[in-house]
């Protein structure tokens, strides 16, 4: 599904369950600390190196997002997993690259009983202006949801209070244009 709530187009889709489970299994095997390159106030932020086969839903989504045949290659680097727990949060930030993605591999059931903002992501564009929408959110994640958006787009995540972990996988997508690699 393509969404253009306030300017830039966002892509939202659902990971097939076999991909979600496989990526979650890989996430639990991660050991390399990614926190030096990330702004999140999250204790456990780890690099993930999924098999290329597991990236197929993202590549398919990216081609749909671009609405045209892009015959070039994509490079996704780096990729990381956030194991967000009660009280953890992400400040307003953006990413490197051309596009970024976030996929929700697991979501604690308790966040659905909390206020709408708890554990939700917000996407922002431009400055707040009277009579205009510059924020999409709160968007409460569900298992398997994934979003693709321009890497320069600001976004942030509110903390939640319930038990369990909100496990998300993110990455930066670089277009490898002909002659640029």
JSON list of C-alpha atoms in Angstrom, two decimals:
[
{"chain": "A", "resi": 1, "resn": "UNK", "atom": "CA", "xyz": [0.00, 0.00, 0.00]},
{"chain": "A", "resi": 2, "resn": "UNK", "atom": "CA", "xyz": [1.39, 3.40, -0.99]},
{"chain": "A", "resi": 3, "resn": "UNK", "atom": "CA", "xyz": [0.56, 6.31, 1.33]},
{"chain": "A", "resi": 4, "resn": "UNK", "atom": "CA", "xyz": [1.20, 10.00, 0.68]},
{"chain": "A", "resi": 5, "resn": "UNK", "atom": "CA", "xyz": [-0.34, 11.66, 3.74]},
{"chain": "A", "resi": 6, "resn": "UNK", "atom": "CA", "xyz": [1.68, 14.88, 3.59]},
{"chain": "A", "resi": 7, "resn": "UNK", "atom": "CA", "xyz": [4.11, 14.93, 0.69]},
{"chain": "A", "resi": 8, "resn": "UNK", "atom": "CA", "xyz": [6.59, 12.09, 0.34]},
{"chain": "A", "resi": 9, "resn": "UNK", "atom": "CA", "xyz": [5.22, 8.66, -0.43]},
{"chain": "A", "resi": 10, "resn": "UNK", "atom": "CA", "xyz": [5.50, 5.94, 2.21]},
{"chain": "A", "resi": 11, "resn": "UNK", "atom": "CA", "xyz": [5.15, 2.24, 1.49]},
{"chain": "A", "resi": 12, "resn": "UNK", "atom": "CA", "xyz": [3.50, -0.10, 3.98]},
{"chain": "A", "resi": 13, "resn": "UNK", "atom": "CA", "xyz": [3.20, -3.86, 3.61]},
{"chain": "A", "resi": 14, "resn": "UNK", "atom": "CA", "xyz": [3.18, -7.07, 5.59]},
{"chain": "A", "resi": 15, "resn": "UNK", "atom": "CA", "xyz": [6.02, -9.58, 5.71]},
{"chain": "A", "resi": 16, "resn": "UNK", "atom": "CA", "xyz": [4.94, -13.10, 4.84]},
{"chain": "A", "resi": 17, "resn": "UNK", "atom": "CA", "xyz": [4.93, -15.06, 8.10]},
{"chain": "A", "resi": 18, "resn": "UNK", "atom": "CA", "xyz": [7.79, -17.38, 7.05]},
{"chain": "A", "resi": 19, "resn": "UNK", "atom": "CA", "xyz": [10.03, -14.34, 6.44]},
{"chain": "A", "resi": 20, "resn": "UNK", "atom": "CA", "xyz": [9.02, -12.69, 9.72]},
{"chain": "A", "resi": 21, "resn": "UNK", "atom": "CA", "xyz": [9.80, -15.83, 11.69]},
{"chain": "A", "resi": 22, "resn": "UNK", "atom": "CA", "xyz": [13.11, -16.43, 9.88]},
{"chain": "A", "resi": 23, "resn": "UNK", "atom": "CA", "xyz": [14.24, -12.84, 10.45]},
{"chain": "A", "resi": 24, "resn": "UNK", "atom": "CA", "xyz": [13.19, -13.04, 14.11]},
{"chain": "A", "resi": 25, "resn": "UNK", "atom": "CA", "xyz": [15.24, -16.23, 14.48]},
{"chain": "A", "resi": 26, "resn": "UNK", "atom": "CA", "xyz": [18.23, -14.45, 12.94]},
{"chain": "A", "resi": 27, "resn": "UNK", "atom": "CA", "xyz": [17.69, -11.44, 15.22]},
{"chain": "A", "resi": 28, "resn": "UNK", "atom": "CA", "xyz": [18.02, -13.64, 18.31]},
{"chain": "A", "resi": 29, "resn": "UNK", "atom": "CA", "xyz": [21.44, -14.82, 17.00]},
{"chain": "A", "resi": 30, "resn": "UNK", "atom": "CA", "xyz": [22.85, -11.29, 16.60]},
{"chain": "A", "resi": 31, "resn": "UNK", "atom": "CA", "xyz": [25.78, -10.29, 18.80]},
{"chain": "A", "resi": 32, "resn": "UNK", "atom": "CA", "xyz": [27.51, -7.25, 17.19]},
{"chain": "A", "resi": 33, "resn": "UNK", "atom": "CA", "xyz": [26.69, -3.96, 18.96]},
{"chain": "A", "resi": 34, "resn": "UNK", "atom": "CA", "xyz": [25.27, -1.34, 16.59]},
{"chain": "A", "resi": 35, "resn": "UNK", "atom": "CA", "xyz": [24.61, 1.34, 19.22]},
{"chain": "A", "resi": 36, "resn": "UNK", "atom": "CA", "xyz": [27.66, 3.50, 18.29]},
{"chain": "A", "resi": 37, "resn": "UNK", "atom": "CA", "xyz": [25.97, 4.42, 14.97]},
{"chain": "A", "resi": 38, "resn": "UNK", "atom": "CA", "xyz": [22.40, 4.73, 16.32]},
{"chain": "A", "resi": 39, "resn": "UNK", "atom": "CA", "xyz": [20.62, 7.41, 18.34]},
{"chain": "A", "resi": 40, "resn": "UNK", "atom": "CA", "xyz": [18.06, 5.18, 20.04]},
{"chain": "A", "resi": 41, "resn": "UNK", "atom": "CA", "xyz": [17.80, 5.15, 23.80]},
{"chain": "A", "resi": 42, "resn": "UNK", "atom": "CA", "xyz": [17.66, 1.36, 23.63]},
{"chain": "A", "resi": 43, "resn": "UNK", "atom": "CA", "xyz": [19.95, -0.97, 25.53]},
{"chain": "A", "resi": 44, "resn": "UNK", "atom": "CA", "xyz": [20.13, -3.69, 22.88]},
{"chain": "A", "resi": 45, "resn": "UNK", "atom": "CA", "xyz": [20.76, -2.54, 19.28]},
{"chain": "A", "resi": 46, "resn": "UNK", "atom": "CA", "xyz": [22.57, -5.15, 17.21]},
{"chain": "A", "resi": 47, "resn": "UNK", "atom": "CA", "xyz": [23.77, -5.52, 13.62]},
{"chain": "A", "resi": 48, "resn": "UNK", "atom": "CA", "xyz": [21.96, -8.16, 11.60]},
{"chain": "A", "resi": 49, "resn": "UNK", "atom": "CA", "xyz": [23.26, -9.86, 8.46]},
{"chain": "A", "resi": 50, "resn": "UNK", "atom": "CA", "xyz": [20.29, -11.70, 6.94]},
{"chain": "A", "resi": 51, "resn": "UNK", "atom": "CA", "xyz": [20.61, -14.05, 4.02]},
{"chain": "A", "resi": 52, "resn": "UNK", "atom": "CA", "xyz": [19.85, -12.32, 0.70]},
{"chain": "A", "resi": 53, "resn": "UNK", "atom": "CA", "xyz": [16.84, -14.64, 0.25]},
{"chain": "A", "resi": 54, "resn": "UNK", "atom": "CA", "xyz": [15.22, -13.12, 3.35]},
{"chain": "A", "resi": 55, "resn": "UNK", "atom": "CA", "xyz": [15.45, -9.64, 1.83]},
{"chain": "A", "resi": 56, "resn": "UNK", "atom": "CA", "xyz": [13.12, -10.46, -1.09]},
{"chain": "A", "resi": 57, "resn": "UNK", "atom": "CA", "xyz": [9.98, -8.85, 0.43]},
{"chain": "A", "resi": 58, "resn": "UNK", "atom": "CA", "xyz": [11.90, -5.60, 0.93]},
{"chain": "A", "resi": 59, "resn": "UNK", "atom": "CA", "xyz": [13.26, -5.56, -2.63]},
{"chain": "A", "resi": 60, "resn": "UNK", "atom": "CA", "xyz": [9.81, -6.31, -4.00]},
{"chain": "A", "resi": 61, "resn": "UNK", "atom": "CA", "xyz": [8.35, -3.52, -1.85]},
{"chain": "A", "resi": 62, "resn": "UNK", "atom": "CA", "xyz": [11.03, -1.09, -2.94]},
{"chain": "A", "resi": 63, "resn": "UNK", "atom": "CA", "xyz": [10.31, -1.72, -6.63]},
{"chain": "A", "resi": 64, "resn": "UNK", "atom": "CA", "xyz": [6.59, -1.21, -5.98]},
{"chain": "A", "resi": 65, "resn": "UNK", "atom": "CA", "xyz": [7.37, 1.94, -4.01]},
{"chain": "A", "resi": 66, "resn": "UNK", "atom": "CA", "xyz": [9.34, 3.38, -6.91]},
{"chain": "A", "resi": 67, "resn": "UNK", "atom": "CA", "xyz": [6.42, 2.77, -9.33]},
{"chain": "A", "resi": 68, "resn": "UNK", "atom": "CA", "xyz": [8.77, 2.05, -12.21]},
{"chain": "A", "resi": 69, "resn": "UNK", "atom": "CA", "xyz": [11.17, -0.54, -13.46]},
{"chain": "A", "resi": 70, "resn": "UNK", "atom": "CA", "xyz": [14.44, 0.15, -11.77]},
{"chain": "A", "resi": 71, "resn": "UNK", "atom": "CA", "xyz": [16.94, -2.30, -13.20]},
{"chain": "A", "resi": 72, "resn": "UNK", "atom": "CA", "xyz": [19.81, -1.23, -11.01]},
{"chain": "A", "resi": 73, "resn": "UNK", "atom": "CA", "xyz": [20.97, -2.92, -7.87]},
{"chain": "A", "resi": 74, "resn": "UNK", "atom": "CA", "xyz": [20.19, -2.02, -4.29]},
{"chain": "A", "resi": 75, "resn": "UNK", "atom": "CA", "xyz": [22.66, -2.16, -1.46]},
{"chain": "A", "resi": 76, "resn": "UNK", "atom": "CA", "xyz": [21.26, -2.40, 2.04]},
{"chain": "A", "resi": 77, "resn": "UNK", "atom": "CA", "xyz": [23.76, -1.38, 4.68]},
{"chain": "A", "resi": 78, "resn": "UNK", "atom": "CA", "xyz": [23.89, -1.31, 7.51]},
{"chain": "A", "resi": 79, "resn": "UNK", "atom": "CA", "xyz": [21.00, -3.30, 8.98]},
{"chain": "A", "resi": 80, "resn": "UNK", "atom": "CA", "xyz": [20.25, -3.57, 12.66]},
{"chain": "A", "resi": 81, "resn": "UNK", "atom": "CA", "xyz": [17.74, -4.92, 15.14]},
{"chain": "A", "resi": 82, "resn": "UNK", "atom": "CA", "xyz": [16.31, -2.94, 18.06]},
{"chain": "A", "resi": 83, "resn": "UNK", "atom": "CA", "xyz": [15.13, -4.92, 21.07]},
{"chain": "A", "resi": 84, "resn": "UNK", "atom": "CA", "xyz": [13.02, -2.16, 22.60]},
{"chain": "A", "resi": 85, "resn": "UNK", "atom": "CA", "xyz": [11.84, -2.74, 26.16]},
{"chain": "A", "resi": 86, "resn": "UNK", "atom": "CA", "xyz": [9.65, -0.75, 28.54]},
{"chain": "A", "resi": 87, "resn": "UNK", "atom": "CA", "xyz": [10.96, 2.82, 28.81]},
{"chain": "A", "resi": 88, "resn": "UNK", "atom": "CA", "xyz": [13.19, 2.65, 25.69]},
{"chain": "A", "resi": 89, "resn": "UNK", "atom": "CA", "xyz": [12.59, 5.21, 22.94]},
{"chain": "A", "resi": 90, "resn": "UNK", "atom": "CA", "xyz": [13.90, 6.68, 19.69]},
{"chain": "A", "resi": 91, "resn": "UNK", "atom": "CA", "xyz": [14.41, 10.46, 19.43]},
{"chain": "A", "resi": 92, "resn": "UNK", "atom": "CA", "xyz": [13.63, 12.34, 16.23]},
{"chain": "A", "resi": 93, "resn": "UNK", "atom": "CA", "xyz": [16.15, 11.21, 13.62]},
{"chain": "A", "resi": 94, "resn": "UNK", "atom": "CA", "xyz": [16.68, 10.30, 9.98]},
{"chain": "A", "resi": 95, "resn": "UNK", "atom": "CA", "xyz": [18.97, 7.93, 8.14]},
{"chain": "A", "resi": 96, "resn": "UNK", "atom": "CA", "xyz": [21.73, 7.65, 5.56]},
{"chain": "A", "resi": 97, "resn": "UNK", "atom": "CA", "xyz": [21.09, 6.37, 2.04]},
{"chain": "A", "resi": 98, "resn": "UNK", "atom": "CA", "xyz": [18.25, 6.85, -0.42]},
{"chain": "A", "resi": 99, "resn": "UNK", "atom": "CA", "xyz": [15.54, 4.93, 1.44]},
{"chain": "A", "resi": 100, "resn": "UNK", "atom": "CA", "xyz": [15.15, 3.29, 4.82]},
{"chain": "A", "resi": 101, "resn": "UNK", "atom": "CA", "xyz": [12.92, 0.57, 6.14]},
{"chain": "A", "resi": 102, "resn": "UNK", "atom": "CA", "xyz": [11.59, -0.69, 9.42]},
{"chain": "A", "resi": 103, "resn": "UNK", "atom": "CA", "xyz": [10.03, -4.12, 9.91]},
{"chain": "A", "resi": 104, "resn": "UNK", "atom": "CA", "xyz": [8.31, -5.25, 13.09]},
{"chain": "A", "resi": 105, "resn": "UNK", "atom": "CA", "xyz": [9.41, -8.78, 13.88]},
{"chain": "A", "resi": 106, "resn": "UNK", "atom": "CA", "xyz": [7.65, -8.97, 17.25]},
{"chain": "A", "resi": 107, "resn": "UNK", "atom": "CA", "xyz": [5.38, -6.68, 19.22]},
{"chain": "A", "resi": 108, "resn": "UNK", "atom": "CA", "xyz": [4.30, -7.14, 22.85]},
{"chain": "A", "resi": 109, "resn": "UNK", "atom": "CA", "xyz": [0.53, -7.55, 23.16]},
{"chain": "A", "resi": 110, "resn": "UNK", "atom": "CA", "xyz": [0.44, -5.18, 26.14]},
{"chain": "A", "resi": 111, "resn": "UNK", "atom": "CA", "xyz": [1.13, -2.08, 24.06]},
{"chain": "A", "resi": 112, "resn": "UNK", "atom": "CA", "xyz": [-2.38, -2.32, 22.58]},
{"chain": "A", "resi": 113, "resn": "UNK", "atom": "CA", "xyz": [-3.78, -1.71, 26.09]},
{"chain": "A", "resi": 114, "resn": "UNK", "atom": "CA", "xyz": [-1.65, 1.40, 26.56]},
{"chain": "A", "resi": 115, "resn": "UNK", "atom": "CA", "xyz": [-2.24, 4.92, 25.20]},
{"chain": "A", "resi": 116, "resn": "UNK", "atom": "CA", "xyz": [-2.13, 5.22, 21.42]},
{"chain": "A", "resi": 117, "resn": "UNK", "atom": "CA", "xyz": [1.39, 6.74, 21.42]},
{"chain": "A", "resi": 118, "resn": "UNK", "atom": "CA", "xyz": [2.98, 3.90, 23.43]},
{"chain": "A", "resi": 119, "resn": "UNK", "atom": "CA", "xyz": [5.43, 1.99, 21.23]},
{"chain": "A", "resi": 120, "resn": "UNK", "atom": "CA", "xyz": [4.20, 3.84, 18.13]},
{"chain": "A", "resi": 121, "resn": "UNK", "atom": "CA", "xyz": [6.24, 5.34, 15.32]},
{"chain": "A", "resi": 122, "resn": "UNK", "atom": "CA", "xyz": [5.67, 8.86, 14.01]},
{"chain": "A", "resi": 123, "resn": "UNK", "atom": "CA", "xyz": [6.81, 10.11, 10.60]},
{"chain": "A", "resi": 124, "resn": "UNK", "atom": "CA", "xyz": [7.29, 13.87, 10.18]},
{"chain": "A", "resi": 125, "resn": "UNK", "atom": "CA", "xyz": [7.71, 16.06, 7.14]},
{"chain": "A", "resi": 126, "resn": "UNK", "atom": "CA", "xyz": [8.44, 19.76, 6.95]},
{"chain": "A", "resi": 127, "resn": "UNK", "atom": "CA", "xyz": [7.48, 22.21, 9.61]},
{"chain": "A", "resi": 128, "resn": "UNK", "atom": "CA", "xyz": [4.20, 22.44, 11.43]},
{"chain": "A", "resi": 129, "resn": "UNK", "atom": "CA", "xyz": [1.95, 24.85, 9.56]},
{"chain": "A", "resi": 130, "resn": "UNK", "atom": "CA", "xyz": [-1.62, 25.93, 10.37]},
{"chain": "A", "resi": 131, "resn": "UNK", "atom": "CA", "xyz": [-4.22, 23.79, 8.60]},
{"chain": "A", "resi": 132, "resn": "UNK", "atom": "CA", "xyz": [-1.70, 21.26, 7.30]},
{"chain": "A", "resi": 133, "resn": "UNK", "atom": "CA", "xyz": [-0.68, 17.77, 8.32]},
{"chain": "A", "resi": 134, "resn": "UNK", "atom": "CA", "xyz": [3.05, 17.37, 8.92]},
{"chain": "A", "resi": 135, "resn": "UNK", "atom": "CA", "xyz": [2.92, 14.18, 11.04]},
{"chain": "A", "resi": 136, "resn": "UNK", "atom": "CA", "xyz": [1.75, 10.66, 10.29]},
{"chain": "A", "resi": 137, "resn": "UNK", "atom": "CA", "xyz": [1.26, 8.94, 13.61]},
{"chain": "A", "resi": 138, "resn": "UNK", "atom": "CA", "xyz": [0.90, 7.50, 16.01]},
{"chain": "A", "resi": 139, "resn": "UNK", "atom": "CA", "xyz": [1.25, 4.30, 13.99]},
{"chain": "A", "resi": 140, "resn": "UNK", "atom": "CA", "xyz": [0.97, 1.35, 16.37]},
{"chain": "A", "resi": 141, "resn": "UNK", "atom": "CA", "xyz": [3.09, -1.50, 14.97]},
{"chain": "A", "resi": 142, "resn": "UNK", "atom": "CA", "xyz": [1.76, -4.98, 14.33]},
{"chain": "A", "resi": 143, "resn": "UNK", "atom": "CA", "xyz": [3.83, -8.12, 13.86]},
{"chain": "A", "resi": 144, "resn": "UNK", "atom": "CA", "xyz": [5.02, -8.32, 10.28]},
{"chain": "A", "resi": 145, "resn": "UNK", "atom": "CA", "xyz": [4.31, -4.72, 9.29]},
{"chain": "A", "resi": 146, "resn": "UNK", "atom": "CA", "xyz": [7.05, -3.07, 7.32]},
{"chain": "A", "resi": 147, "resn": "UNK", "atom": "CA", "xyz": [7.52, 0.45, 6.02]},
{"chain": "A", "resi": 148, "resn": "UNK", "atom": "CA", "xyz": [9.81, 1.92, 3.36]},
{"chain": "A", "resi": 149, "resn": "UNK", "atom": "CA", "xyz": [10.33, 5.68, 3.37]},
{"chain": "A", "resi": 150, "resn": "UNK", "atom": "CA", "xyz": [12.83, 8.32, 2.18]},
{"chain": "A", "resi": 151, "resn": "UNK", "atom": "CA", "xyz": [15.97, 8.05, 4.31]},
{"chain": "A", "resi": 152, "resn": "UNK", "atom": "CA", "xyz": [15.92, 11.80, 5.00]},
{"chain": "A", "resi": 153, "resn": "UNK", "atom": "CA", "xyz": [12.44, 11.64, 6.57]},
{"chain": "A", "resi": 154, "resn": "UNK", "atom": "CA", "xyz": [12.41, 12.34, 10.29]},
{"chain": "A", "resi": 155, "resn": "UNK", "atom": "CA", "xyz": [10.74, 9.76, 12.51]},
{"chain": "A", "resi": 156, "resn": "UNK", "atom": "CA", "xyz": [10.65, 8.81, 16.18]},
{"chain": "A", "resi": 157, "resn": "UNK", "atom": "CA", "xyz": [9.24, 6.22, 18.57]},
{"chain": "A", "resi": 158, "resn": "UNK", "atom": "CA", "xyz": [7.58, 6.71, 21.95]},
{"chain": "A", "resi": 159, "resn": "UNK", "atom": "CA", "xyz": [8.31, 4.40, 24.89]},
{"chain": "A", "resi": 160, "resn": "UNK", "atom": "CA", "xyz": [5.83, 1.88, 26.24]},
{"chain": "A", "resi": 161, "resn": "UNK", "atom": "CA", "xyz": [5.37, 0.47, 29.77]},
{"chain": "A", "resi": 162, "resn": "UNK", "atom": "CA", "xyz": [4.21, -3.11, 29.30]},
{"chain": "A", "resi": 163, "resn": "UNK", "atom": "CA", "xyz": [6.41, -6.19, 29.50]},
{"chain": "A", "resi": 164, "resn": "UNK", "atom": "CA", "xyz": [7.97, -7.89, 26.50]},
{"chain": "A", "resi": 165, "resn": "UNK", "atom": "CA", "xyz": [10.03, -6.57, 23.63]},
{"chain": "A", "resi": 166, "resn": "UNK", "atom": "CA", "xyz": [9.16, -4.61, 20.51]},
{"chain": "A", "resi": 167, "resn": "UNK", "atom": "CA", "xyz": [11.65, -6.11, 18.06]},
{"chain": "A", "resi": 168, "resn": "UNK", "atom": "CA", "xyz": [12.21, -4.12, 14.90]},
{"chain": "A", "resi": 169, "resn": "UNK", "atom": "CA", "xyz": [14.69, -4.55, 12.07]},
{"chain": "A", "resi": 170, "resn": "UNK", "atom": "CA", "xyz": [15.84, -1.48, 10.13]},
{"chain": "A", "resi": 171, "resn": "UNK", "atom": "CA", "xyz": [18.25, -0.68, 7.37]},
{"chain": "A", "resi": 172, "resn": "UNK", "atom": "CA", "xyz": [19.41, 1.92, 4.91]},
{"chain": "A", "resi": 173, "resn": "UNK", "atom": "CA", "xyz": [18.89, 1.30, 1.21]},
{"chain": "A", "resi": 174, "resn": "UNK", "atom": "CA", "xyz": [21.33, 2.74, -1.31]},
{"chain": "A", "resi": 175, "resn": "UNK", "atom": "CA", "xyz": [20.50, 2.75, -5.02]},
{"chain": "A", "resi": 176, "resn": "UNK", "atom": "CA", "xyz": [23.47, 1.61, -7.07]},
{"chain": "A", "resi": 177, "resn": "UNK", "atom": "CA", "xyz": [23.02, 3.66, -10.20]},
{"chain": "A", "resi": 178, "resn": "UNK", "atom": "CA", "xyz": [24.82, 2.58, -13.34]},
{"chain": "A", "resi": 179, "resn": "UNK", "atom": "CA", "xyz": [28.37, 3.83, -13.29]},
{"chain": "A", "resi": 180, "resn": "UNK", "atom": "CA", "xyz": [28.31, 4.65, -9.58]},
{"chain": "A", "resi": 181, "resn": "UNK", "atom": "CA", "xyz": [29.85, 1.44, -8.30]}
]
